[in-house]
Amino acid sequence: IQDKIIELFGEDYKDQLEAYGMTEKELKKNVKDSLAFQEGLKSHVELTKDDLKTAWESFHPEVKAQLIVATSEDDANDYLDQVKADGADFGKIAKDNSASGSAKEDGSVTFDSASTDVPAEVMAAAWDMKNGDISDVIPVASQYGYSYYILKMVKSQDKGNDMSKFQDEVEDAATNAKLNDSTFTTKVIGEELTAANVKIKDDAFADLLAGYVEDSSTNSSATDATDASEGSTDA
């Protein structure tokens, strides 16, 4: 959990909590819940040849880049002006200002299209960049609010035609595609709720799980969901 927080917000994340309107306890709980949810979904992923083929079509191999992450748009625009000035040292500006864990490494990051530690919006910009290019400010929304990214491409590469060279990465990309597929996640959540025998006792919330569990409205007279002795889970 701590590693993920630092990855998202940098070593000085405690100084940023006020900007996100959260306490450290709330942040850790949210990150823990998110990580647990993702691992739960992953346990249901079964990849097919078609899944891998689709993932390969959109796959981009690992690139080397530098990132600056800001917590306000004004700061991001200021940093963009700095890095685009003649003779600017992107790495030093990143190290002094970036709100990412990569700041201590002069903003240096490596990622491919299967990575989960770089936002999709940043990746989309990266795939169209040439070595030495600097992006505009890229706004990225999350449950914690907006962050603003500036990307400098250091070294890109082509994937070629041999998928076997990137088998693990393509499988990761296919897995991530599943995790971002609302049809898949809805199905998995429904299966887990059914397996846990989740029931809704209060008629006012009878349809709360509609879309996840079939005929959830018929469960309103069921045993209290918190009755652990019957194997039910609190809804």
PDB file of N, CA and C in Angstrom, residues 43-126:
ATOM      1  N   SER A  43      -7.981 -12.510 -10.442  1.00  0.00           N
ATOM      2  CA  SER A  43      -8.097 -13.951 -10.176  1.00  0.00           C
ATOM      3  C   SER A  43      -9.144 -14.611 -11.077  1.00  0.00           C
ATOM      4  N   HIS A  44      -9.974 -13.818 -11.732  1.00  0.00           N
ATOM      5  CA  HIS A  44     -11.011 -14.353 -12.625  1.00  0.00           C
ATOM      6  C   HIS A  44     -10.628 -14.284 -14.099  1.00  0.00           C
ATOM      7  N   VAL A  45      -9.487 -13.695 -14.411  1.00  0.00           N
ATOM      8  CA  VAL A  45      -9.102 -13.498 -15.815  1.00  0.00           C
ATOM      9  C   VAL A  45      -8.618 -14.808 -16.432  1.00  0.00           C
ATOM     10  N   GLU A  46      -9.207 -15.187 -17.547  1.00  0.00           N
ATOM     11  CA  GLU A  46      -8.771 -16.331 -18.348  1.00  0.00           C
ATOM     12  C   GLU A  46      -8.638 -15.847 -19.788  1.00  0.00           C
ATOM     13  N   LEU A  47      -7.419 -15.751 -20.269  1.00  0.00           N
ATOM     14  CA  LEU A  47      -7.161 -15.167 -21.583  1.00  0.00           C
ATOM     15  C   LEU A  47      -7.326 -16.181 -22.711  1.00  0.00           C
ATOM     16  N   THR A  48      -7.916 -15.734 -23.819  1.00  0.00           N
ATOM     17  CA  THR A  48      -8.067 -16.551 -25.017  1.00  0.00           C
ATOM     18  C   THR A  48      -7.089 -16.065 -26.087  1.00  0.00           C
ATOM     19  N   LYS A  49      -6.981 -16.824 -27.168  1.00  0.00           N
ATOM     20  CA  LYS A  49      -6.129 -16.411 -28.288  1.00  0.00           C
ATOM     21  C   LYS A  49      -6.615 -15.091 -28.881  1.00  0.00           C
ATOM     22  N   ASP A  50      -7.926 -14.925 -28.931  1.00  0.00           N
ATOM     23  CA  ASP A  50      -8.480 -13.676 -29.454  1.00  0.00           C
ATOM     24  C   ASP A  50      -8.121 -12.493 -28.560  1.00  0.00           C
ATOM     25  N   ASP A  51      -8.124 -12.722 -27.232  1.00  0.00           N
ATOM     26  CA  ASP A  51      -7.734 -11.662 -26.292  1.00  0.00           C
ATOM     27  C   ASP A  51      -6.298 -11.223 -26.564  1.00  0.00           C
ATOM     28  N   LEU A  52      -5.406 -12.212 -26.764  1.00  0.00           N
ATOM     29  CA  LEU A  52      -3.994 -11.905 -27.012  1.00  0.00           C
ATOM     30  C   LEU A  52      -3.800 -11.215 -28.358  1.00  0.00           C
ATOM     31  N   LYS A  53      -4.547 -11.655 -29.370  1.00  0.00           N
ATOM     32  CA  LYS A  53      -4.448 -11.041 -30.695  1.00  0.00           C
ATOM     33  C   LYS A  53      -4.864  -9.573 -30.636  1.00  0.00           C
ATOM     34  N   THR A  54      -5.966  -9.311 -29.944  1.00  0.00           N
ATOM     35  CA  THR A  54      -6.450  -7.936 -29.814  1.00  0.00           C
ATOM     36  C   THR A  54      -5.444  -7.083 -29.052  1.00  0.00           C
ATOM     37  N   ALA A  55      -4.872  -7.654 -27.990  1.00  0.00           N
ATOM     38  CA  ALA A  55      -3.892  -6.915 -27.190  1.00  0.00           C
ATOM     39  C   ALA A  55      -2.646  -6.600 -28.015  1.00  0.00           C
ATOM     40  N   TRP A  56      -2.213  -7.552 -28.835  1.00  0.00           N
ATOM     41  CA  TRP A  56      -1.018  -7.346 -29.657  1.00  0.00           C
ATOM     42  C   TRP A  56      -1.217  -6.217 -30.661  1.00  0.00           C
ATOM     43  N   GLU A  57      -2.416  -6.112 -31.198  1.00  0.00           N
ATOM     44  CA  GLU A  57      -2.693  -5.083 -32.201  1.00  0.00           C
ATOM     45  C   GLU A  57      -2.491  -3.674 -31.646  1.00  0.00           C
ATOM     46  N   SER A  58      -2.791  -3.499 -30.372  1.00  0.00           N
ATOM     47  CA  SER A  58      -2.661  -2.165 -29.769  1.00  0.00           C
ATOM     48  C   SER A  58      -1.442  -2.049 -28.853  1.00  0.00           C
ATOM     49  N   PHE A  59      -0.620  -3.104 -28.818  1.00  0.00           N
ATOM     50  CA  PHE A  59       0.526  -3.122 -27.914  1.00  0.00           C
ATOM     51  C   PHE A  59       1.630  -2.187 -28.386  1.00  0.00           C
ATOM     52  N   HIS A  60       2.267  -1.508 -27.422  1.00  0.00           N
ATOM     53  CA  HIS A  60       3.465  -0.715 -27.704  1.00  0.00           C
ATOM     54  C   HIS A  60       4.547  -1.148 -26.725  1.00  0.00           C
ATOM     55  N   PRO A  61       5.738  -1.475 -27.227  1.00  0.00           N
ATOM     56  CA  PRO A  61       6.818  -1.941 -26.337  1.00  0.00           C
ATOM     57  C   PRO A  61       7.337  -0.831 -25.435  1.00  0.00           C
ATOM     58  N   GLU A  62       8.188  -1.223 -24.527  1.00  0.00           N
ATOM     59  CA  GLU A  62       8.688  -0.320 -23.487  1.00  0.00           C
ATOM     60  C   GLU A  62       9.411   0.896 -24.067  1.00  0.00           C
ATOM     61  N   VAL A  63       9.127   2.030 -23.468  1.00  0.00           N
ATOM     62  CA  VAL A  63       9.823   3.264 -23.816  1.00  0.00           C
ATOM     63  C   VAL A  63      10.483   3.827 -22.559  1.00  0.00           C
ATOM     64  N   LYS A  64      11.484   4.667 -22.775  1.00  0.00           N
ATOM     65  CA  LYS A  64      12.118   5.393 -21.679  1.00  0.00           C
ATOM     66  C   LYS A  64      11.703   6.856 -21.797  1.00  0.00           C
ATOM     67  N   ALA A  65      11.299   7.429 -20.688  1.00  0.00           N
ATOM     68  CA  ALA A  65      10.819   8.804 -20.716  1.00  0.00           C
ATOM     69  C   ALA A  65      11.104   9.473 -19.380  1.00  0.00           C
ATOM     70  N   GLN A  66      10.748  10.747 -19.290  1.00  0.00           N
ATOM     71  CA  GLN A  66      10.811  11.486 -18.035  1.00  0.00           C
ATOM     72  C   GLN A  66       9.468  12.157 -17.813  1.00  0.00           C
ATOM     73  N   LEU A  67       9.063  12.200 -16.545  1.00  0.00           N
ATOM     74  CA  LEU A  67       7.753  12.742 -16.205  1.00  0.00           C
ATOM     75  C   LEU A  67       7.865  13.826 -15.140  1.00  0.00           C
ATOM     76  N   ILE A  68       7.011  14.824 -15.281  1.00  0.00           N
ATOM     77  CA  ILE A  68       6.761  15.782 -14.202  1.00  0.00           C
ATOM     78  C   ILE A  68       5.276  15.711 -13.898  1.00  0.00           C
ATOM     79  N   VAL A  69       4.949  15.543 -12.627  1.00  0.00           N
ATOM     80  CA  VAL A  69       3.555  15.488 -12.209  1.00  0.00           C
ATOM     81  C   VAL A  69       3.283  16.657 -11.269  1.00  0.00           C
ATOM     82  N   ALA A  70       2.228  17.412 -11.560  1.00  0.00           N
ATOM     83  CA  ALA A  70       1.839  18.557 -10.732  1.00  0.00           C
ATOM     84  C   ALA A  70       0.431  18.349 -10.199  1.00  0.00           C
ATOM     85  N   THR A  71       0.146  18.956  -9.063  1.00  0.00           N
ATOM     86  CA  THR A  71      -1.181  18.814  -8.464  1.00  0.00           C
ATOM     87  C   THR A  71      -2.101  19.982  -8.798  1.00  0.00           C
ATOM     88  N   SER A  72      -1.573  20.966  -9.520  1.00  0.00           N
ATOM     89  CA  SER A  72      -2.430  22.073  -9.970  1.00  0.00           C
ATOM     90  C   SER A  72      -2.073  22.413 -11.410  1.00  0.00           C
ATOM     91  N   GLU A  73      -3.061  22.877 -12.164  1.00  0.00           N
ATOM     92  CA  GLU A  73      -2.842  23.202 -13.569  1.00  0.00           C
ATOM     93  C   GLU A  73      -1.898  24.394 -13.722  1.00  0.00           C
ATOM     94  N   ASP A  74      -2.012  25.354 -12.816  1.00  0.00           N
ATOM     95  CA  ASP A  74      -1.135  26.528 -12.877  1.00  0.00           C
ATOM     96  C   ASP A  74       0.328  26.124 -12.715  1.00  0.00           C
ATOM     97  N   ASP A  75       0.590  25.244 -11.727  1.00  0.00           N
ATOM     98  CA  ASP A  75       1.961  24.766 -11.531  1.00  0.00           C
ATOM     99  C   ASP A  75       2.453  24.022 -12.768  1.00  0.00           C
ATOM    100  N   ALA A  76       1.585  23.189 -13.332  1.00  0.00           N
ATOM    101  CA  ALA A  76       1.968  22.404 -14.503  1.00  0.00           C
ATOM    102  C   ALA A  76       2.341  23.315 -15.674  1.00  0.00           C
ATOM    103  N   ASN A  77       1.557  24.353 -15.893  1.00  0.00           N
ATOM    104  CA  ASN A  77       1.857  25.282 -16.990  1.00  0.00           C
ATOM    105  C   ASN A  77       3.179  26.012 -16.743  1.00  0.00           C
ATOM    106  N   ASP A  78       3.449  26.315 -15.479  1.00  0.00           N
ATOM    107  CA  ASP A  78       4.715  26.960 -15.137  1.00  0.00           C
ATOM    108  C   ASP A  78       5.885  26.026 -15.428  1.00  0.00           C
ATOM    109  N   TYR A  79       5.760  24.749 -15.034  1.00  0.00           N
ATOM    110  CA  TYR A  79       6.829  23.775 -15.277  1.00  0.00           C
ATOM    111  C   TYR A  79       7.017  23.559 -16.780  1.00  0.00           C
ATOM    112  N   LEU A  80       5.914  23.579 -17.536  1.00  0.00           N
ATOM    113  CA  LEU A  80       6.011  23.387 -18.984  1.00  0.00           C
ATOM    114  C   LEU A  80       6.831  24.517 -19.620  1.00  0.00           C
ATOM    115  N   ASP A  81       6.577  25.738 -19.179  1.00  0.00           N
ATOM    116  CA  ASP A  81       7.356  26.873 -19.689  1.00  0.00           C
ATOM    117  C   ASP A  81       8.840  26.693 -19.369  1.00  0.00           C
ATOM    118  N   GLN A  82       9.104  26.178 -18.158  1.00  0.00           N
ATOM    119  CA  GLN A  82      10.503  26.002 -17.741  1.00  0.00           C
ATOM    120  C   GLN A  82      11.215  24.955 -18.593  1.00  0.00           C
ATOM    121  N   VAL A  83      10.562  23.794 -18.819  1.00  0.00           N
ATOM    122  CA  VAL A  83      11.241  22.704 -19.532  1.00  0.00           C
ATOM    123  C   VAL A  83      11.386  23.002 -21.021  1.00  0.00           C
ATOM    124  N   LYS A  84      10.573  23.915 -21.549  1.00  0.00           N
ATOM    125  CA  LYS A  84      10.658  24.247 -22.965  1.00  0.00           C
ATOM    126  C   LYS A  84      11.592  25.434 -23.235  1.00  0.00           C
ATOM    127  N   ALA A  85      12.127  26.022 -22.173  1.00  0.00           N
ATOM    128  CA  ALA A  85      13.062  27.135 -22.344  1.00  0.00           C
ATOM    129  C   ALA A  85      14.395  26.619 -22.889  1.00  0.00           C
ATOM    130  N   ASP A  86      15.108  27.445 -23.604  1.00  0.00           N
ATOM    131  CA  ASP A  86      16.405  27.057 -24.161  1.00  0.00           C
ATOM    132  C   ASP A  86      17.355  26.607 -23.052  1.00  0.00           C
ATOM    133  N   GLY A  87      17.975  25.455 -23.256  1.00  0.00           N
ATOM    134  CA  GLY A  87      18.952  24.942 -22.303  1.00  0.00           C
ATOM    135  C   GLY A  87      18.367  24.357 -21.039  1.00  0.00           C
ATOM    136  N   ALA A  88      17.061  24.165 -20.998  1.00  0.00           N
ATOM    137  CA  ALA A  88      16.417  23.639 -19.794  1.00  0.00           C
ATOM    138  C   ALA A  88      16.854  22.211 -19.502  1.00  0.00           C
ATOM    139  N   ASP A  89      16.974  21.901 -18.210  1.00  0.00           N
ATOM    140  CA  ASP A  89      17.319  20.550 -17.761  1.00  0.00           C
ATOM    141  C   ASP A  89      16.037  19.913 -17.218  1.00  0.00           C
ATOM    142  N   PHE A  90      15.380  19.115 -18.052  1.00  0.00           N
ATOM    143  CA  PHE A  90      14.102  18.504 -17.676  1.00  0.00           C
ATOM    144  C   PHE A  90      14.232  17.705 -16.385  1.00  0.00           C
ATOM    145  N   GLY A  91      15.330  16.927 -16.279  1.00  0.00           N
ATOM    146  CA  GLY A  91      15.528  16.081 -15.108  1.00  0.00           C
ATOM    147  C   GLY A  91      15.619  16.863 -13.819  1.00  0.00           C
ATOM    148  N   LYS A  92      16.335  17.983 -13.841  1.00  0.00           N
ATOM    149  CA  LYS A  92      16.483  18.794 -12.635  1.00  0.00           C
ATOM    150  C   LYS A  92      15.148  19.434 -12.243  1.00  0.00           C
ATOM    151  N   ILE A  93      14.409  19.902 -13.239  1.00  0.00           N
ATOM    152  CA  ILE A  93      13.104  20.513 -12.968  1.00  0.00           C
ATOM    153  C   ILE A  93      12.156  19.463 -12.396  1.00  0.00           C
ATOM    154  N   ALA A  94      12.226  18.243 -12.925  1.00  0.00           N
ATOM    155  CA  ALA A  94      11.402  17.155 -12.400  1.00  0.00           C
ATOM    156  C   ALA A  94      11.791  16.823 -10.966  1.00  0.00           C
ATOM    157  N   LYS A  95      13.097  16.734 -10.724  1.00  0.00           N
ATOM    158  CA  LYS A  95      13.579  16.384  -9.383  1.00  0.00           C
ATOM    159  C   LYS A  95      13.168  17.422  -8.352  1.00  0.00           C
ATOM    160  N   ASP A  96      13.175  18.687  -8.739  1.00  0.00           N
ATOM    161  CA  ASP A  96      12.856  19.770  -7.806  1.00  0.00           C
ATOM    162  C   ASP A  96      11.356  19.977  -7.601  1.00  0.00           C
ATOM    163  N   ASN A  97      10.539  19.534  -8.566  1.00  0.00           N
ATOM    164  CA  ASN A  97       9.133  19.929  -8.524  1.00  0.00           C
ATOM    165  C   ASN A  97       8.107  18.806  -8.662  1.00  0.00           C
ATOM    166  N   SER A  98       8.472  17.686  -9.273  1.00  0.00           N
ATOM    167  CA  SER A  98       7.474  16.668  -9.576  1.00  0.00           C
ATOM    168  C   SER A  98       6.887  16.038  -8.324  1.00  0.00           C
ATOM    169  N   ALA A  99       5.581  15.808  -8.348  1.00  0.00           N
ATOM    170  CA  ALA A  99       4.868  15.183  -7.226  1.00  0.00           C
ATOM    171  C   ALA A  99       4.766  13.674  -7.414  1.00  0.00           C
ATOM    172  N   SER A 100       5.703  13.101  -8.146  1.00  0.00           N
ATOM    173  CA  SER A 100       5.712  11.661  -8.396  1.00  0.00           C
ATOM    174  C   SER A 100       6.920  11.015  -7.735  1.00  0.00           C
ATOM    175  N   GLY A 101       6.799   9.721  -7.457  1.00  0.00           N
ATOM    176  CA  GLY A 101       7.914   8.992  -6.872  1.00  0.00           C
ATOM    177  C   GLY A 101       9.126   8.972  -7.772  1.00  0.00           C
ATOM    178  N   SER A 102       8.933   9.209  -9.070  1.00  0.00           N
ATOM    179  CA  SER A 102      10.050   9.204 -10.014  1.00  0.00           C
ATOM    180  C   SER A 102      10.893  10.470  -9.918  1.00  0.00           C
ATOM    181  N   ALA A 103      10.462  11.447  -9.127  1.00  0.00           N
ATOM    182  CA  ALA A 103      11.181  12.720  -9.029  1.00  0.00           C
ATOM    183  C   ALA A 103      12.625  12.511  -8.578  1.00  0.00           C
ATOM    184  N   LYS A 104      12.823  11.579  -7.657  1.00  0.00           N
ATOM    185  CA  LYS A 104      14.179  11.365  -7.132  1.00  0.00           C
ATOM    186  C   LYS A 104      15.110  10.775  -8.189  1.00  0.00           C
ATOM    187  N   GLU A 105      14.532  10.257  -9.278  1.00  0.00           N
ATOM    188  CA  GLU A 105      15.326   9.721 -10.388  1.00  0.00           C
ATOM    189  C   GLU A 105      15.262  10.671 -11.587  1.00  0.00           C
ATOM    190  N   ASP A 106      15.146  11.972 -11.301  1.00  0.00           N
ATOM    191  CA  ASP A 106      15.052  12.983 -12.358  1.00  0.00           C
ATOM    192  C   ASP A 106      13.838  12.766 -13.257  1.00  0.00           C
ATOM    193  N   GLY A 107      12.781  12.163 -12.688  1.00  0.00           N
ATOM    194  CA  GLY A 107      11.555  11.926 -13.441  1.00  0.00           C
ATOM    195  C   GLY A 107      11.602  10.738 -14.370  1.00  0.00           C
ATOM    196  N   SER A 108      12.687   9.966 -14.333  1.00  0.00           N
ATOM    197  CA  SER A 108      12.869   8.862 -15.279  1.00  0.00           C
ATOM    198  C   SER A 108      11.874   7.725 -15.026  1.00  0.00           C
ATOM    199  N   VAL A 109      11.242   7.270 -16.091  1.00  0.00           N
ATOM    200  CA  VAL A 109      10.294   6.156 -16.016  1.00  0.00           C
ATOM    201  C   VAL A 109      10.455   5.286 -17.260  1.00  0.00           C
ATOM    202  N   THR A 110      10.112   4.026 -17.130  1.00  0.00           N
ATOM    203  CA  THR A 110      10.006   3.121 -18.274  1.00  0.00           C
ATOM    204  C   THR A 110       8.627   2.492 -18.221  1.00  0.00           C
ATOM    205  N   PHE A 111       7.989   2.359 -19.357  1.00  0.00           N
ATOM    206  CA  PHE A 111       6.659   1.757 -19.384  1.00  0.00           C
ATOM    207  C   PHE A 111       6.325   1.278 -20.788  1.00  0.00           C
ATOM    208  N   ASP A 112       5.405   0.316 -20.848  1.00  0.00           N
ATOM    209  CA  ASP A 112       4.846  -0.110 -22.123  1.00  0.00           C
ATOM    210  C   ASP A 112       3.334  -0.024 -22.018  1.00  0.00           C
ATOM    211  N   SER A 113       2.635  -0.465 -23.033  1.00  0.00           N
ATOM    212  CA  SER A 113       1.183  -0.305 -23.030  1.00  0.00           C
ATOM    213  C   SER A 113       0.485  -1.217 -22.037  1.00  0.00           C
ATOM    214  N   ALA A 114       1.227  -2.145 -21.408  1.00  0.00           N
ATOM    215  CA  ALA A 114       0.641  -3.012 -20.385  1.00  0.00           C
ATOM    216  C   ALA A 114       0.876  -2.481 -18.979  1.00  0.00           C
ATOM    217  N   SER A 115       1.641  -1.407 -18.857  1.00  0.00           N
ATOM    218  CA  SER A 115       1.960  -0.869 -17.537  1.00  0.00           C
ATOM    219  C   SER A 115       0.720  -0.279 -16.874  1.00  0.00           C
ATOM    220  N   THR A 116       0.716  -0.316 -15.554  1.00  0.00           N
ATOM    221  CA  THR A 116      -0.422   0.228 -14.795  1.00  0.00           C
ATOM    222  C   THR A 116      -0.015   1.421 -13.936  1.00  0.00           C
ATOM    223  N   ASP A 117       1.268   1.784 -13.943  1.00  0.00           N
ATOM    224  CA  ASP A 117       1.721   2.880 -13.099  1.00  0.00           C
ATOM    225  C   ASP A 117       1.812   4.206 -13.855  1.00  0.00           C
ATOM    226  N   VAL A 118       1.429   4.186 -15.128  1.00  0.00           N
ATOM    227  CA  VAL A 118       1.366   5.413 -15.931  1.00  0.00           C
ATOM    228  C   VAL A 118      -0.047   5.524 -16.491  1.00  0.00           C
ATOM    229  N   PRO A 119      -0.705   6.655 -16.324  1.00  0.00           N
ATOM    230  CA  PRO A 119      -2.096   6.796 -16.790  1.00  0.00           C
ATOM    231  C   PRO A 119      -2.242   6.579 -18.288  1.00  0.00           C
ATOM    232  N   ALA A 120      -3.400   6.078 -18.680  1.00  0.00           N
ATOM    233  CA  ALA A 120      -3.671   5.803 -20.090  1.00  0.00           C
ATOM    234  C   ALA A 120      -3.540   7.059 -20.945  1.00  0.00           C
ATOM    235  N   GLU A 121      -3.927   8.204 -20.386  1.00  0.00           N
ATOM    236  CA  GLU A 121      -3.842   9.455 -21.140  1.00  0.00           C
ATOM    237  C   GLU A 121      -2.386   9.808 -21.468  1.00  0.00           C
ATOM    238  N   VAL A 122      -1.503   9.501 -20.534  1.00  0.00           N
ATOM    239  CA  VAL A 122      -0.078   9.776 -20.743  1.00  0.00           C
ATOM    240  C   VAL A 122       0.491   8.812 -21.779  1.00  0.00           C
ATOM    241  N   MET A 123       0.097   7.540 -21.686  1.00  0.00           N
ATOM    242  CA  MET A 123       0.545   6.560 -22.672  1.00  0.00           C
ATOM    243  C   MET A 123       0.103   6.958 -24.074  1.00  0.00           C
ATOM    244  N   ALA A 124      -1.155   7.358 -24.206  1.00  0.00           N
ATOM    245  CA  ALA A 124      -1.681   7.720 -25.523  1.00  0.00           C
ATOM    246  C   ALA A 124      -0.851   8.832 -26.150  1.00  0.00           C
ATOM    247  N   ALA A 125      -0.436   9.771 -25.330  1.00  0.00           N
ATOM    248  CA  ALA A 125       0.412  10.859 -25.834  1.00  0.00           C
ATOM    249  C   ALA A 125       1.800  10.333 -26.198  1.00  0.00           C
ATOM    250  N   ALA A 126       2.319   9.414 -25.385  1.00  0.00           N
ATOM    251  CA  ALA A 126       3.686   8.907 -25.581  1.00  0.00           C
ATOM    252  C   ALA A 126       3.856   8.187 -26.907  1.00  0.00           C
TER     253      ALA A 126
END
